[in-house]
Amino acid sequence: MEILVLSIVFRSLACEEELVYAEDYVVDEEHARLSGLLDLHVAILPLVRRYKKLSMEKEEFVTLKAIALANSDSMHIEDVEAVQRLQDSLHEALQDLEGSHNTEDPRRAGKLLMTLPLLRQTAAKAVQHFYCIKVQGKVPMHKLFLEMLEAKA
């Protein structure tokens, strides 16, 4: 869910108070209210504002996406040391990226990493939102999506 939320956030950076769920599905607050997505909308916007303030670039988005994937806290990791090496490599990649692209802000990598707890909180809210929709039976959901929700709930 973190990857899905991060993708929505990145697509929404060019918008004002709107979320771009897909190329052809842009939602403002009123549309979110009418479609039952207001809680999700309100949860995601602070992350959009934070990345907008940082002027997040595509390379940073891709690197944060990889870091979020490598930091998923899965309980089924067979080689913990390999995952740790991957996390270290991704952290170094972010440091190198910022060192070469954003030399005017030596703390930029840290600022980006500090957004990850908010991303995790927002993703948890999204999971909860969709789980509530599932429980209420409002919208039929694809089996894979349901399995993902049940694994997180």
mmCIF file of C-alpha atoms in Angstrom:
data_model
loop_
_atom_site.group_PDB
_atom_site.id
_atom_site.type_symbol
_atom_site.label_atom_id
_atom_site.label_comp_id
_atom_site.label_asym_id
_atom_site.label_seq_id
_atom_site.Cartn_x
_atom_site.Cartn_y
_atom_site.Cartn_z
ATOM 1 C CA MET A 1 0.000 0.000 0.000
ATOM 2 C CA GLU A 2 2.940 2.319 0.662
ATOM 3 C CA ILE A 3 3.963 2.008 -2.979
ATOM 4 C CA LEU A 4 0.434 2.733 -4.181
ATOM 5 C CA VAL A 5 0.144 5.789 -1.922
ATOM 6 C CA LEU A 6 3.586 7.047 -2.930
ATOM 7 C CA SER A 7 2.617 6.718 -6.603
ATOM 8 C CA ILE A 8 -0.601 8.689 -6.043
ATOM 9 C CA VAL A 9 1.394 11.345 -4.227
ATOM 10 C CA PHE A 10 3.985 11.640 -6.990
ATOM 11 C CA ARG A 11 1.342 11.900 -9.711
ATOM 12 C CA SER A 12 -0.414 14.583 -7.650
ATOM 13 C CA LEU A 13 2.573 16.890 -7.171
ATOM 14 C CA ALA A 14 1.602 19.110 -10.104
ATOM 15 C CA CYS A 15 -1.957 19.579 -8.817
ATOM 16 C CA GLU A 16 -3.436 21.909 -6.236
ATOM 17 C CA GLU A 17 -5.383 20.035 -3.546
ATOM 18 C CA GLU A 18 -6.270 17.271 -6.001
ATOM 19 C CA LEU A 19 -5.149 13.668 -6.020
ATOM 20 C CA VAL A 20 -4.311 11.844 -9.219
ATOM 21 C CA TYR A 21 -5.322 8.236 -8.595
ATOM 22 C CA ALA A 22 -4.890 7.461 -12.297
ATOM 23 C CA GLU A 23 -4.217 9.476 -15.432
ATOM 24 C CA ASP A 24 -7.956 9.779 -16.047
ATOM 25 C CA TYR A 25 -9.102 9.944 -12.396
ATOM 26 C CA VAL A 26 -8.252 13.224 -10.661
ATOM 27 C CA VAL A 27 -10.146 13.874 -7.439
ATOM 28 C CA ASP A 28 -10.657 17.160 -5.604
ATOM 29 C CA GLU A 29 -12.084 17.424 -2.085
ATOM 30 C CA GLU A 30 -15.711 17.713 -3.211
ATOM 31 C CA HIS A 31 -15.440 14.720 -5.550
ATOM 32 C CA ALA A 32 -13.695 12.778 -2.763
ATOM 33 C CA ARG A 33 -16.572 13.585 -0.412
ATOM 34 C CA LEU A 34 -19.177 12.478 -2.964
ATOM 35 C CA SER A 35 -17.345 9.246 -3.789
ATOM 36 C CA GLY A 36 -16.619 8.237 -0.192
ATOM 37 C CA LEU A 37 -12.887 8.905 -0.463
ATOM 38 C CA LEU A 38 -12.715 11.985 1.757
ATOM 39 C CA ASP A 39 -10.865 10.269 4.631
ATOM 40 C CA LEU A 40 -8.311 8.913 2.193
ATOM 41 C CA HIS A 41 -8.046 12.281 0.436
ATOM 42 C CA VAL A 42 -7.427 14.089 3.731
ATOM 43 C CA ALA A 43 -4.847 11.480 4.771
ATOM 44 C CA ILE A 44 -2.825 11.664 1.534
ATOM 45 C CA LEU A 45 -2.744 15.451 1.041
ATOM 46 C CA PRO A 46 -0.212 16.183 3.838
ATOM 47 C CA LEU A 47 2.252 13.858 2.135
ATOM 48 C CA VAL A 48 1.672 15.608 -1.203
ATOM 49 C CA ARG A 49 2.262 18.966 0.457
ATOM 50 C CA ARG A 50 5.444 17.724 2.114
ATOM 51 C CA TYR A 51 6.942 16.389 -1.127
ATOM 52 C CA LYS A 52 5.785 19.465 -3.008
ATOM 53 C CA LYS A 53 7.602 21.654 -0.475
ATOM 54 C CA LEU A 54 10.729 19.564 -1.103
ATOM 55 C CA SER A 55 10.168 19.709 -4.900
ATOM 56 C CA MET A 56 10.612 15.968 -5.102
ATOM 57 C CA GLU A 57 12.153 14.769 -8.355
ATOM 58 C CA LYS A 58 11.436 11.530 -10.213
ATOM 59 C CA GLU A 59 14.782 9.956 -9.246
ATOM 60 C CA GLU A 60 14.027 10.635 -5.587
ATOM 61 C CA PHE A 61 10.547 9.148 -5.974
ATOM 62 C CA VAL A 62 11.973 5.953 -7.491
ATOM 63 C CA THR A 63 14.616 5.677 -4.779
ATOM 64 C CA LEU A 64 12.065 6.235 -1.982
ATOM 65 C CA LYS A 65 9.822 3.646 -3.594
ATOM 66 C CA ALA A 66 12.680 1.122 -3.518
ATOM 67 C CA ILE A 67 13.483 2.029 0.094
ATOM 68 C CA ALA A 68 9.824 1.557 1.079
ATOM 69 C CA LEU A 69 9.800 -1.854 -0.611
ATOM 70 C CA ALA A 70 13.017 -2.935 1.077
ATOM 71 C CA ASN A 71 11.712 -1.746 4.437
ATOM 72 C CA SER A 72 8.386 -3.560 4.364
ATOM 73 C CA ASP A 73 8.902 -5.384 7.686
ATOM 74 C CA SER A 74 7.859 -8.696 6.201
ATOM 75 C CA MET A 75 7.966 -11.547 8.654
ATOM 76 C CA HIS A 76 8.872 -14.018 5.910
ATOM 77 C CA ILE A 77 12.394 -12.837 5.049
ATOM 78 C CA GLU A 78 14.766 -15.736 4.546
ATOM 79 C CA ASP A 79 18.016 -13.770 4.255
ATOM 80 C CA VAL A 80 17.867 -10.831 6.656
ATOM 81 C CA GLU A 81 21.487 -9.871 5.979
ATOM 82 C CA ALA A 82 20.841 -9.594 2.228
ATOM 83 C CA VAL A 83 17.888 -7.320 2.893
ATOM 84 C CA GLN A 84 20.049 -5.207 5.203
ATOM 85 C CA ARG A 85 22.702 -4.905 2.467
ATOM 86 C CA LEU A 86 19.991 -3.868 0.009
ATOM 87 C CA GLN A 87 18.693 -1.249 2.456
ATOM 88 C CA ASP A 88 22.228 0.069 2.951
ATOM 89 C CA SER A 89 22.764 0.231 -0.823
ATOM 90 C CA LEU A 90 19.514 2.118 -1.319
ATOM 91 C CA HIS A 91 20.407 4.573 1.447
ATOM 92 C CA GLU A 92 23.800 5.147 -0.175
ATOM 93 C CA ALA A 93 22.110 5.619 -3.551
ATOM 94 C CA LEU A 94 19.864 8.309 -2.079
ATOM 95 C CA GLN A 95 22.858 9.986 -0.426
ATOM 96 C CA ASP A 96 24.806 9.891 -3.706
ATOM 97 C CA LEU A 97 21.827 11.242 -5.654
ATOM 98 C CA GLU A 98 21.400 14.149 -3.276
ATOM 99 C CA GLY A 99 25.135 14.774 -3.128
ATOM 100 C CA SER A 100 25.310 15.153 -6.894
ATOM 101 C CA HIS A 101 21.948 16.815 -7.657
ATOM 102 C CA ASN A 102 21.136 18.932 -4.615
ATOM 103 C CA THR A 103 24.439 20.182 -3.260
ATOM 104 C CA GLU A 104 22.791 23.333 -1.862
ATOM 105 C CA ASP A 105 20.934 21.254 0.774
ATOM 106 C CA PRO A 106 23.260 18.735 2.445
ATOM 107 C CA ARG A 107 20.385 17.469 4.623
ATOM 108 C CA ARG A 108 17.987 16.731 1.776
ATOM 109 C CA ALA A 109 18.401 12.932 1.906
ATOM 110 C CA GLY A 110 17.553 13.021 5.600
ATOM 111 C CA LYS A 111 14.509 15.200 4.933
ATOM 112 C CA LEU A 112 13.261 12.683 2.378
ATOM 113 C CA LEU A 113 13.887 9.742 4.704
ATOM 114 C CA MET A 114 11.991 11.550 7.455
ATOM 115 C CA THR A 115 8.858 11.423 5.281
ATOM 116 C CA LEU A 116 8.766 7.621 5.402
ATOM 117 C CA PRO A 117 6.958 7.384 8.770
ATOM 118 C CA LEU A 118 4.201 9.639 7.395
ATOM 119 C CA LEU A 119 4.051 7.449 4.284
ATOM 120 C CA ARG A 120 3.655 4.359 6.468
ATOM 121 C CA GLN A 121 0.922 6.021 8.556
ATOM 122 C CA THR A 122 -0.900 7.142 5.425
ATOM 123 C CA ALA A 123 -0.683 3.665 3.916
ATOM 124 C CA ALA A 124 -2.106 2.195 7.123
ATOM 125 C CA LYS A 125 -5.027 4.638 6.899
ATOM 126 C CA ALA A 126 -5.572 3.597 3.279
ATOM 127 C CA VAL A 127 -5.616 -0.079 4.235
ATOM 128 C CA GLN A 128 -8.095 0.691 6.997
ATOM 129 C CA HIS A 129 -10.269 2.687 4.582
ATOM 130 C CA PHE A 130 -10.457 -0.130 2.063
ATOM 131 C CA TYR A 131 -10.934 -2.726 4.777
ATOM 132 C CA CYS A 132 -13.974 -0.782 6.037
ATOM 133 C CA ILE A 133 -15.373 -0.683 2.509
ATOM 134 C CA LYS A 134 -14.866 -4.436 2.264
ATOM 135 C CA VAL A 135 -16.542 -5.113 5.624
ATOM 136 C CA GLN A 136 -19.493 -2.904 4.731
ATOM 137 C CA GLY A 137 -19.823 -4.702 1.392
ATOM 138 C CA LYS A 138 -20.264 -1.415 -0.477
ATOM 139 C CA VAL A 139 -18.065 -2.274 -3.448
ATOM 140 C CA PRO A 140 -17.061 -5.676 -4.828
ATOM 141 C CA MET A 141 -13.287 -6.052 -4.684
ATOM 142 C CA HIS A 142 -10.922 -8.161 -6.702
ATOM 143 C CA LYS A 143 -9.743 -11.280 -4.864
ATOM 144 C CA LEU A 144 -6.039 -10.322 -4.931
ATOM 145 C CA PHE A 145 -6.801 -6.916 -3.437
ATOM 146 C CA LEU A 146 -8.903 -8.594 -0.723
ATOM 147 C CA GLU A 147 -6.063 -10.984 0.084
ATOM 148 C CA MET A 148 -3.691 -8.028 0.404
ATOM 149 C CA LEU A 149 -6.097 -6.290 2.776
ATOM 150 C CA GLU A 150 -6.608 -9.371 4.901
ATOM 151 C CA ALA A 151 -2.865 -9.914 5.159
ATOM 152 C CA LYS A 152 -2.466 -6.339 6.476
ATOM 153 C CA ALA A 153 -5.530 -6.221 8.759
#
